Tab-separated table of N, CA and C in Angstrom:
chain	number	residue	atom	x	y	z
A	4	UNK	N	127.068	172.216	76.833
A	4	UNK	CA	127.266	171.157	77.814
A	4	UNK	C	128.443	171.439	78.742
A	5	UNK	N	129.233	172.453	78.422
A	5	UNK	CA	130.366	172.793	79.283
A	5	UNK	C	129.882	173.591	80.487
A	6	UNK	N	130.620	173.537	81.583
A	6	UNK	CA	130.230	174.317	82.758
A	6	UNK	C	130.177	175.809	82.410
A	7	UNK	N	129.146	176.522	82.893
A	7	UNK	CA	129.022	177.957	82.581
A	7	UNK	C	130.277	178.753	82.943
A	8	UNK	N	130.933	178.364	84.014
A	8	UNK	CA	132.155	179.058	84.438
A	8	UNK	C	133.244	178.961	83.367
A	9	UNK	N	133.333	177.815	82.708
A	9	UNK	CA	134.323	177.628	81.644
A	9	UNK	C	133.889	178.375	80.379
A	10	UNK	N	132.617	178.277	80.038
A	10	UNK	CA	132.102	178.961	78.850
A	10	UNK	C	132.396	180.454	78.941
A	11	UNK	N	132.237	181.017	80.142
A	11	UNK	CA	132.488	182.449	80.335
A	11	UNK	C	133.940	182.808	80.039
A	12	UNK	N	134.874	181.894	80.308
A	12	UNK	CA	136.282	182.200	80.029
A	12	UNK	C	136.627	182.006	78.560
A	13	UNK	N	135.832	181.213	77.841
A	13	UNK	CA	136.127	180.924	76.444
A	13	UNK	C	135.593	181.976	75.484
A	14	UNK	N	134.572	182.709	75.891
A	14	UNK	CA	133.966	183.687	74.997
A	14	UNK	C	134.280	185.095	75.501
A	15	UNK	N	135.230	185.753	74.850
A	15	UNK	CA	135.596	187.098	75.302
A	15	UNK	C	134.498	188.105	74.967
A	16	UNK	N	134.426	189.196	75.726
A	16	UNK	CA	133.437	190.219	75.403
A	16	UNK	C	133.742	190.864	74.043
A	17	UNK	N	132.705	191.310	73.372
A	17	UNK	CA	132.847	191.913	72.050
A	17	UNK	C	133.836	193.070	72.070
A	18	UNK	N	133.771	193.909	73.105
A	18	UNK	CA	134.676	195.067	73.173
A	18	UNK	C	136.137	194.612	73.195
A	19	UNK	N	136.422	193.488	73.865
A	19	UNK	CA	137.794	192.990	73.950
A	19	UNK	C	138.288	192.514	72.583
A	20	UNK	N	137.434	191.800	71.872
A	20	UNK	CA	137.798	191.338	70.531
A	20	UNK	C	138.067	192.543	69.633
A	21	UNK	N	137.196	193.536	69.684
A	21	UNK	CA	137.371	194.741	68.865
A	21	UNK	C	138.653	195.478	69.231
A	22	UNK	N	138.903	195.627	70.528
A	22	UNK	CA	140.110	196.337	70.971
A	22	UNK	C	141.370	195.593	70.537
A	23	UNK	N	141.372	194.268	70.702
A	23	UNK	CA	142.558	193.498	70.321
A	23	UNK	C	142.784	193.546	68.815
A	24	UNK	N	141.714	193.507	68.047
A	24	UNK	CA	141.832	193.606	66.588
A	24	UNK	C	142.408	194.959	66.202
A	25	UNK	N	141.904	196.015	66.811
A	25	UNK	CA	142.387	197.365	66.517
A	25	UNK	C	143.860	197.510	66.894
A	26	UNK	N	144.234	197.016	68.083
A	26	UNK	CA	145.631	197.103	68.516
A	26	UNK	C	146.552	196.281	67.616
A	27	UNK	N	146.059	195.165	67.138
A	27	UNK	CA	146.846	194.357	66.204
A	27	UNK	C	147.024	195.113	64.897
A	28	UNK	N	145.943	195.723	64.420
A	28	UNK	CA	145.987	196.493	63.177
A	28	UNK	C	147.001	197.635	63.294
A	29	UNK	N	147.092	198.245	64.480
A	29	UNK	CA	148.060	199.322	64.709
A	29	UNK	C	149.498	198.804	64.826
A	30	UNK	N	149.652	197.513	65.034
A	30	UNK	CA	150.993	196.934	65.165
A	30	UNK	C	151.492	196.854	66.591
A	31	UNK	N	150.614	197.096	67.561
A	31	UNK	CA	151.019	197.104	68.959
A	31	UNK	C	151.569	195.743	69.388
A	32	UNK	N	150.921	194.655	68.984
A	32	UNK	CA	151.384	193.331	69.400
A	32	UNK	C	152.735	192.976	68.791
A	33	UNK	N	152.995	193.446	67.583
A	33	UNK	CA	154.314	193.195	66.984
A	33	UNK	C	155.403	193.893	67.769
A	34	UNK	N	155.094	195.063	68.312
A	34	UNK	CA	156.093	195.841	69.049
A	34	UNK	C	156.275	195.380	70.484
A	35	UNK	N	155.234	194.857	71.098
A	35	UNK	CA	155.291	194.567	72.528
A	35	UNK	C	155.377	193.088	72.881
A	36	UNK	N	155.056	192.202	71.972
A	36	UNK	CA	155.056	190.769	72.294
A	36	UNK	C	156.483	190.260	72.435
A	37	UNK	N	156.655	189.327	73.319
A	37	UNK	CA	157.968	188.743	73.536
A	37	UNK	C	158.365	187.811	72.401
A	38	UNK	N	159.602	187.352	72.453
A	38	UNK	CA	160.120	186.452	71.439
A	38	UNK	C	159.647	185.036	71.728
A	39	UNK	N	159.150	184.361	70.699
A	39	UNK	CA	158.663	182.995	70.857
A	39	UNK	C	159.689	181.991	70.338
A	40	UNK	N	160.961	182.298	70.476
A	40	UNK	CA	161.995	181.414	69.946
A	40	UNK	C	161.927	180.027	70.578
A	41	UNK	N	161.362	179.921	71.756
A	41	UNK	CA	161.258	178.637	72.449
A	41	UNK	C	159.839	178.104	72.394
A	42	UNK	N	159.233	178.062	71.224
A	42	UNK	CA	157.847	177.612	71.119
A	42	UNK	C	157.740	176.097	70.984
A	43	UNK	N	158.859	175.404	70.926
A	43	UNK	CA	158.834	173.953	70.815
A	43	UNK	C	159.013	173.448	69.397
A	44	UNK	N	158.979	174.353	68.438
A	44	UNK	CA	159.191	174.012	67.034
A	44	UNK	C	160.565	174.500	66.612
A	45	UNK	N	161.038	174.087	65.426
A	45	UNK	CA	162.296	174.651	64.932
A	45	UNK	C	162.194	176.179	64.837
A	46	UNK	N	163.324	176.860	64.924
A	46	UNK	CA	163.363	178.327	64.996
A	46	UNK	C	162.553	178.999	63.888
A	47	UNK	N	162.696	178.520	62.649
A	47	UNK	CA	161.973	179.145	61.541
A	47	UNK	C	160.464	179.054	61.744
A	48	UNK	N	159.983	177.871	62.138
A	48	UNK	CA	158.543	177.698	62.353
A	48	UNK	C	158.057	178.537	63.533
A	49	UNK	N	158.885	178.692	64.559
A	49	UNK	CA	158.507	179.554	65.685
A	49	UNK	C	158.334	180.992	65.213
A	50	UNK	N	159.238	181.457	64.389
A	50	UNK	CA	159.139	182.827	63.870
A	50	UNK	C	157.901	182.986	62.993
A	51	UNK	N	157.598	181.965	62.190
A	51	UNK	CA	156.402	182.022	61.345
A	51	UNK	C	155.133	182.045	62.203
A	52	UNK	N	155.115	181.199	63.235
A	52	UNK	CA	153.959	181.182	64.128
A	52	UNK	C	153.817	182.524	64.843
A	53	UNK	N	154.932	183.059	65.287
A	53	UNK	CA	154.935	184.350	65.968
A	53	UNK	C	154.362	185.430	65.060
A	54	UNK	N	154.802	185.465	63.814
A	54	UNK	CA	154.307	186.471	62.867
A	54	UNK	C	152.809	186.298	62.630
A	55	UNK	N	152.372	185.066	62.482
A	55	UNK	CA	150.947	184.815	62.240
A	55	UNK	C	150.095	185.229	63.435
A	56	UNK	N	150.517	184.845	64.645
A	56	UNK	CA	149.735	185.156	65.837
A	56	UNK	C	149.656	186.662	66.112
A	57	UNK	N	150.559	187.416	65.538
A	57	UNK	CA	150.552	188.873	65.705
A	57	UNK	C	149.878	189.586	64.541
A	58	UNK	N	149.373	188.825	63.577
A	58	UNK	CA	148.789	189.443	62.387
A	58	UNK	C	147.331	189.834	62.606
A	59	UNK	N	146.899	190.836	61.875
A	59	UNK	CA	145.504	191.260	61.922
A	59	UNK	C	144.610	190.138	61.415
A	60	UNK	N	145.054	189.439	60.407
A	60	UNK	CA	144.253	188.338	59.848
A	60	UNK	C	143.915	187.297	60.909
A	61	UNK	N	144.913	186.926	61.702
A	61	UNK	CA	144.679	185.959	62.776
A	61	UNK	C	143.678	186.519	63.782
A	62	UNK	N	143.904	187.750	64.218
A	62	UNK	CA	143.055	188.335	65.257
A	62	UNK	C	141.605	188.465	64.790
A	63	UNK	N	141.404	188.879	63.534
A	63	UNK	CA	140.041	189.006	63.002
A	63	UNK	C	139.378	187.633	62.938
A	64	UNK	N	140.097	186.635	62.446
A	64	UNK	CA	139.547	185.282	62.345
A	64	UNK	C	139.229	184.721	63.721
A	65	UNK	N	140.128	184.935	64.675
A	65	UNK	CA	139.900	184.481	66.046
A	65	UNK	C	138.642	185.135	66.615
A	66	UNK	N	138.503	186.416	66.426
A	66	UNK	CA	137.334	187.131	66.916
A	66	UNK	C	136.049	186.621	66.289
A	67	UNK	N	136.087	186.377	64.997
A	67	UNK	CA	134.901	185.850	64.320
A	67	UNK	C	134.527	184.476	64.862
A	68	UNK	N	135.529	183.656	65.109
A	68	UNK	CA	135.258	182.320	65.642
A	68	UNK	C	134.662	182.404	67.045
A	69	UNK	N	135.253	183.223	67.899
A	69	UNK	CA	134.804	183.303	69.282
A	69	UNK	C	133.403	183.886	69.416
A	70	UNK	N	133.040	184.781	68.507
A	70	UNK	CA	131.761	185.473	68.626
A	70	UNK	C	130.691	184.952	67.672
A	71	UNK	N	131.003	183.923	66.891
A	71	UNK	CA	130.039	183.414	65.913
A	71	UNK	C	128.821	182.825	66.631
A	72	UNK	N	127.637	183.410	66.413
A	72	UNK	CA	126.458	182.930	67.135
A	72	UNK	C	126.022	181.529	66.719
A	73	UNK	N	126.316	181.136	65.496
A	73	UNK	CA	125.847	179.832	65.022
A	73	UNK	C	126.967	178.793	64.964
A	74	UNK	N	128.117	179.113	65.551
A	74	UNK	CA	129.274	178.222	65.502
A	74	UNK	C	128.939	176.839	66.043
A	75	UNK	N	128.388	176.777	67.238
A	75	UNK	CA	128.106	175.485	67.855
A	75	UNK	C	127.021	174.725	67.104
A	76	UNK	N	126.023	175.443	66.600
A	76	UNK	CA	124.955	174.794	65.831
A	76	UNK	C	125.513	174.187	64.547
A	77	UNK	N	126.459	174.872	63.908
A	77	UNK	CA	127.081	174.351	62.694
A	77	UNK	C	127.841	173.065	62.997
A	78	UNK	N	128.552	173.055	64.096
A	78	UNK	CA	129.310	171.860	64.470
A	78	UNK	C	128.366	170.701	64.742
A	79	UNK	N	127.284	170.963	65.478
A	79	UNK	CA	126.318	169.895	65.789
A	79	UNK	C	125.642	169.352	64.533
A	80	UNK	N	125.524	170.177	63.499
A	80	UNK	CA	124.856	169.754	62.266
A	80	UNK	C	125.782	168.974	61.334
A	81	UNK	N	127.042	168.849	61.703
A	81	UNK	CA	127.996	168.134	60.869
A	81	UNK	C	127.585	166.670	60.741
A	82	UNK	N	127.593	166.185	59.533
A	82	UNK	CA	127.263	164.773	59.314
A	82	UNK	C	128.461	163.892	59.608
A	83	UNK	N	128.288	162.626	59.380
A	83	UNK	CA	129.371	161.687	59.600
A	83	UNK	C	130.483	161.837	58.565
A	84	UNK	N	131.601	161.235	58.860
A	84	UNK	CA	132.763	161.289	57.972
A	84	UNK	C	132.978	159.972	57.244
A	85	UNK	N	132.010	159.067	57.357
A	85	UNK	CA	132.156	157.773	56.691
A	85	UNK	C	133.306	156.997	57.298
A	86	UNK	N	134.162	156.453	56.419
A	86	UNK	CA	135.299	155.680	56.910
A	86	UNK	C	136.620	156.422	56.717
A	87	UNK	N	136.547	157.733	56.617
A	87	UNK	CA	137.782	158.522	56.502
A	87	UNK	C	138.612	158.331	57.771
A	88	UNK	N	139.924	158.118	57.624
A	88	UNK	CA	140.766	157.937	58.809
A	88	UNK	C	140.799	159.215	59.648
A	89	UNK	N	140.636	159.058	60.936
A	89	UNK	CA	140.575	160.193	61.847
A	89	UNK	C	141.220	159.827	63.175
A	90	UNK	N	142.165	160.637	63.603
A	90	UNK	CA	142.739	160.512	64.937
A	90	UNK	C	142.395	161.788	65.682
A	91	UNK	N	141.716	161.637	66.796
A	91	UNK	CA	141.390	162.779	67.645
A	91	UNK	C	142.349	162.743	68.826
A	92	UNK	N	143.163	163.793	68.948
A	92	UNK	CA	144.079	163.918	70.074
A	92	UNK	C	143.474	164.887	71.071
A	93	UNK	N	143.450	164.497	72.321
A	93	UNK	CA	142.914	165.361	73.371
A	93	UNK	C	143.960	165.567	74.444
A	94	UNK	N	144.078	166.807	74.885
A	94	UNK	CA	144.934	167.104	76.025
A	94	UNK	C	144.310	166.505	77.268
A	95	UNK	N	145.118	165.950	78.123
A	95	UNK	CA	144.618	165.359	79.347
A	95	UNK	C	144.494	166.336	80.500
A	96	UNK	N	145.071	167.548	80.330
A	96	UNK	CA	145.054	168.519	81.431
A	96	UNK	C	144.984	169.931	80.864
A	97	UNK	N	143.814	170.529	80.949
A	97	UNK	CA	143.643	171.904	80.471
A	97	UNK	C	143.924	172.920	81.577
A	98	UNK	N	144.420	172.454	82.708
A	98	UNK	CA	144.688	173.329	83.845
A	98	UNK	C	145.732	174.382	83.566
A	99	UNK	N	146.600	174.143	82.591
A	99	UNK	CA	147.624	175.139	82.237
A	99	UNK	C	147.121	176.091	81.174
A	100	UNK	N	145.981	175.786	80.602
A	100	UNK	CA	145.455	176.583	79.498
A	100	UNK	C	144.256	177.394	79.972
A	101	UNK	N	143.224	177.446	79.170
A	101	UNK	CA	142.060	178.267	79.474
A	101	UNK	C	141.316	177.811	80.719
A	102	UNK	N	141.397	176.552	81.081
A	102	UNK	CA	140.687	176.076	82.274
A	102	UNK	C	141.433	176.423	83.561
A	103	UNK	N	142.591	177.050	83.448
A	103	UNK	CA	143.359	177.421	84.636
A	103	UNK	C	142.650	178.488	85.450
A	104	UNK	N	141.782	179.247	84.816
A	104	UNK	CA	141.142	180.382	85.489
A	104	UNK	C	139.813	180.016	86.141
A	105	UNK	N	139.499	178.743	86.231
A	105	UNK	CA	138.210	178.338	86.801
A	105	UNK	C	138.435	177.482	88.048
A	106	UNK	N	137.381	177.271	88.798
A	106	UNK	CA	137.472	176.479	90.021
A	106	UNK	C	137.817	175.021	89.697
A	107	UNK	N	138.305	174.319	90.698
A	107	UNK	CA	138.638	172.908	90.524
A	107	UNK	C	137.436	172.067	90.137
A	108	UNK	N	136.286	172.385	90.714
A	108	UNK	CA	135.057	171.651	90.393
A	108	UNK	C	134.690	171.839	88.929
A	109	UNK	N	134.730	173.089	88.462
A	109	UNK	CA	134.399	173.376	87.061
A	109	UNK	C	135.426	172.720	86.138
A	110	UNK	N	136.694	172.725	86.527
A	110	UNK	CA	137.732	172.119	85.691
A	110	UNK	C	137.510	170.616	85.566
A	111	UNK	N	137.165	169.964	86.671
A	111	UNK	CA	136.892	168.522	86.633
A	111	UNK	C	135.702	168.226	85.733
A	112	UNK	N	134.639	169.013	85.881
A	112	UNK	CA	133.452	168.831	85.038
A	112	UNK	C	133.803	169.104	83.577
A	113	UNK	N	134.606	170.141	83.345
A	113	UNK	CA	135.028	170.460	81.981
A	113	UNK	C	135.794	169.297	81.367
A	114	UNK	N	136.771	168.760	82.098
A	114	UNK	CA	137.601	167.676	81.559
A	114	UNK	C	136.730	166.475	81.175
A	115	UNK	N	135.758	166.135	82.033
A	115	UNK	CA	134.863	165.012	81.739
A	115	UNK	C	134.033	165.285	80.481
A	116	UNK	N	133.443	166.475	80.426
A	116	UNK	CA	132.601	166.833	79.282
A	116	UNK	C	133.442	166.929	78.022
A	117	UNK	N	134.619	167.534	78.112
A	117	UNK	CA	135.500	167.673	76.954
A	117	UNK	C	135.884	166.306	76.413
A	118	UNK	N	136.192	165.377	77.301
A	118	UNK	CA	136.530	164.018	76.867
A	118	UNK	C	135.349	163.395	76.118
A	119	UNK	N	134.141	163.562	76.641
A	119	UNK	CA	132.949	163.031	75.968
A	119	UNK	C	132.769	163.658	74.588
A	120	UNK	N	132.953	164.975	74.503
A	120	UNK	CA	132.800	165.667	73.214
A	120	UNK	C	133.836	165.187	72.201
A	121	UNK	N	135.062	164.976	72.669
A	121	UNK	CA	136.117	164.500	71.776
A	121	UNK	C	135.841	163.068	71.323
A	122	UNK	N	135.284	162.251	72.196
A	122	UNK	CA	134.902	160.889	71.817
A	122	UNK	C	133.789	160.916	70.777
A	123	UNK	N	132.849	161.831	70.933
A	123	UNK	CA	131.778	161.985	69.939
A	123	UNK	C	132.352	162.421	68.595
A	124	UNK	N	133.351	163.284	68.638
A	124	UNK	CA	134.012	163.711	67.408
A	124	UNK	C	134.652	162.508	66.719
A	125	UNK	N	135.354	161.684	67.477
A	125	UNK	CA	135.989	160.495	66.903
A	125	UNK	C	134.944	159.546	66.316
A	126	UNK	N	133.765	159.499	66.915
A	126	UNK	CA	132.705	158.598	66.443
A	126	UNK	C	132.111	159.030	65.105
A	127	UNK	N	132.484	160.213	64.612
A	127	UNK	CA	131.997	160.654	63.304
A	127	UNK	C	132.558	159.807	62.169
A	128	UNK	N	133.650	159.095	62.433
A	128	UNK	CA	134.240	158.215	61.429
A	128	UNK	C	134.232	156.788	61.948
A	129	UNK	N	134.010	155.847	61.036
A	129	UNK	CA	134.069	154.438	61.428
A	129	UNK	C	135.514	153.946	61.488
A	130	UNK	N	136.459	154.768	61.037
A	130	UNK	CA	137.888	154.433	61.088
A	130	UNK	C	138.594	155.513	61.896
A	131	UNK	N	138.374	155.457	63.191
A	131	UNK	CA	138.938	156.516	64.029
A	131	UNK	C	139.473	155.970	65.332
A	132	UNK	N	140.256	156.803	65.974
A	132	UNK	CA	140.739	156.507	67.314
A	132	UNK	C	140.795	157.814	68.083
A	133	UNK	N	140.575	157.735	69.374
A	133	UNK	CA	140.641	158.893	70.254
A	133	UNK	C	141.758	158.644	71.243
A	134	UNK	N	142.760	159.513	71.225
A	134	UNK	CA	143.916	159.377	72.096
A	134	UNK	C	143.940	160.550	73.065
A	135	UNK	N	143.912	160.254	74.349
A	135	UNK	CA	144.061	161.282	75.373
A	135	UNK	C	145.526	161.286	75.786
A	136	UNK	N	146.169	162.419	75.625
A	136	UNK	CA	147.579	162.545	75.976
A	136	UNK	C	147.643	163.069	77.408
A	137	UNK	N	147.825	162.147	78.340
A	137	UNK	CA	147.814	162.492	79.762
A	137	UNK	C	148.915	163.512	80.072
A	138	UNK	N	148.555	164.503	80.845
A	138	UNK	CA	149.505	165.531	81.253
A	138	UNK	C	149.706	166.630	80.233
A	139	UNK	N	149.242	166.424	79.017
A	139	UNK	CA	149.400	167.436	77.974
A	139	UNK	C	148.355	168.532	78.151
A	140	UNK	N	148.752	169.756	77.851
A	140	UNK	CA	147.819	170.870	77.817
A	140	UNK	C	147.380	171.106	76.383
A	141	UNK	N	146.391	171.961	76.218
A	141	UNK	CA	145.842	172.238	74.881
A	141	UNK	C	146.946	172.637	73.902
A	142	UNK	N	147.827	173.537	74.311
A	142	UNK	CA	148.857	174.010	73.387
A	142	UNK	C	150.111	173.150	73.391
A	143	UNK	N	150.320	172.316	74.415
A	143	UNK	CA	151.554	171.523	74.442
A	143	UNK	C	151.541	170.380	73.444
A	144	UNK	N	150.371	170.049	72.890
A	144	UNK	CA	150.330	169.021	71.855
A	144	UNK	C	151.145	169.457	70.640
A	145	UNK	N	151.414	170.736	70.534
A	145	UNK	CA	152.242	171.268	69.449
A	145	UNK	C	153.629	171.650	69.951
A	146	UNK	N	153.710	172.196	71.154
A	146	UNK	CA	154.957	172.837	71.564
A	146	UNK	C	155.870	171.991	72.426
A	147	UNK	N	155.341	171.106	73.253
A	147	UNK	CA	156.174	170.276	74.100
A	147	UNK	C	156.759	169.143	73.258
A	148	UNK	N	158.051	168.932	73.359
A	148	UNK	CA	158.714	167.957	72.488
A	148	UNK	C	158.091	166.567	72.600
A	149	UNK	N	157.847	166.115	73.806
A	149	UNK	CA	157.274	164.779	73.993
A	149	UNK	C	155.838	164.703	73.467
A	150	UNK	N	155.026	165.712	73.810
A	150	UNK	CA	153.643	165.739	73.338
A	150	UNK	C	153.581	165.896	71.823
A	151	UNK	N	154.474	166.698	71.264
A	151	UNK	CA	154.499	166.920	69.815
A	151	UNK	C	154.835	165.625	69.070
A	152	UNK	N	155.585	164.726	69.698
A	152	UNK	CA	155.874	163.435	69.063
A	152	UNK	C	154.590	162.618	68.904
A	153	UNK	N	153.703	162.717	69.876
A	153	UNK	CA	152.415	162.025	69.787
A	153	UNK	C	151.613	162.624	68.629
A	154	UNK	N	151.632	163.944	68.532
A	154	UNK	CA	150.929	164.630	67.452
A	154	UNK	C	151.488	164.214	66.097
A	155	UNK	N	152.803	164.217	65.965
A	155	UNK	CA	153.437	163.827	64.703
A	155	UNK	C	153.106	162.385	64.338
A	156	UNK	N	153.115	161.501	65.330
A	156	UNK	CA	152.793	160.091	65.072
A	156	UNK	C	151.345	159.949	64.588
A	157	UNK	N	150.436	160.730	65.149
A	157	UNK	CA	149.034	160.680	64.723
A	157	UNK	C	148.887	161.160	63.287
A	158	UNK	N	149.588	162.228	62.943
A	158	UNK	CA	149.557	162.739	61.563
A	158	UNK	C	150.104	161.678	60.611
A	159	UNK	N	151.237	161.087	60.977
A	159	UNK	CA	151.832	160.039	60.144
A	159	UNK	C	150.865	158.868	59.957
A	160	UNK	N	150.148	158.521	61.014
A	160	UNK	CA	149.211	157.400	60.969
A	160	UNK	C	148.085	157.681	59.963
A	161	UNK	N	147.547	158.894	59.997
A	161	UNK	CA	146.466	159.250	59.066
A	161	UNK	C	147.000	159.303	57.634
A	162	UNK	N	148.163	159.913	57.442
A	162	UNK	CA	148.744	160.003	56.096
A	162	UNK	C	148.984	158.606	55.531
A	163	UNK	N	149.513	157.710	56.341
A	163	UNK	CA	149.768	156.336	55.899
A	163	UNK	C	148.464	155.638	55.519
A	164	UNK	N	147.427	155.809	56.312
A	164	UNK	CA	146.138	155.182	56.015
A	164	UNK	C	145.581	155.704	54.691
A	165	UNK	N	145.718	156.994	54.439
A	165	UNK	CA	145.214	157.575	53.192
A	165	UNK	C	146.042	157.076	52.011
A	166	UNK	N	147.361	157.090	52.163
A	166	UNK	CA	148.239	156.668	51.057
A	166	UNK	C	148.036	155.209	50.674
A	167	UNK	N	147.825	154.364	51.672
A	167	UNK	CA	147.707	152.928	51.397
A	167	UNK	C	146.264	152.476	51.213
A	168	UNK	N	145.345	153.403	51.431
A	168	UNK	CA	143.914	153.098	51.359
A	168	UNK	C	143.560	151.924	52.269
A	169	UNK	N	144.163	151.952	53.474
A	169	UNK	CA	143.909	150.928	54.488
A	169	UNK	C	143.438	151.608	55.768
A	170	UNK	N	142.771	150.873	56.636
A	170	UNK	CA	142.348	151.452	57.914
A	170	UNK	C	143.542	151.875	58.769
A	171	UNK	N	143.260	152.741	59.717
A	171	UNK	CA	144.297	153.169	60.659
A	171	UNK	C	144.892	151.957	61.357
A	172	UNK	N	146.189	152.032	61.601
A	172	UNK	CA	146.820	150.994	62.420
A	172	UNK	C	146.768	151.483	63.851
A	173	UNK	N	146.378	150.618	64.742
A	173	UNK	CA	146.238	151.042	66.131
A	173	UNK	C	147.323	150.451	66.977
């Protein structure tokens, strides 16, 4: 349902996945990648994230996810979640992320479709909420201090609902 222009940017060619996996295995990314000390998390967590993102394990898993032929079919076949507490956080602006490389028309169509898909995800649970974080990008929900506070609050909300066996507080 996403615009073809966006889909093309999300699915890398097989040769690229293979090359990146091989270069990661050789240690090239560990030697050439910049320091992620300013990733928005405490220094220790930034270093851990940096190490993980440069690992062969991450690259292989990423490649498998991007190239999985039945990935979307598996997601569509997912049943409901009953009344399990669920908060779906959506970035309000993917223009800084993967949608930055597409036309404005495709980006607008993507944002609309992405919002619909995220709402459908939230509808899998009868105890859910869908929060669009305006101005946030896909990765800033973790790294930007203000956006990360929204993420932390959502996690706290779900944990509290599970611990107290009560519905989400809205």
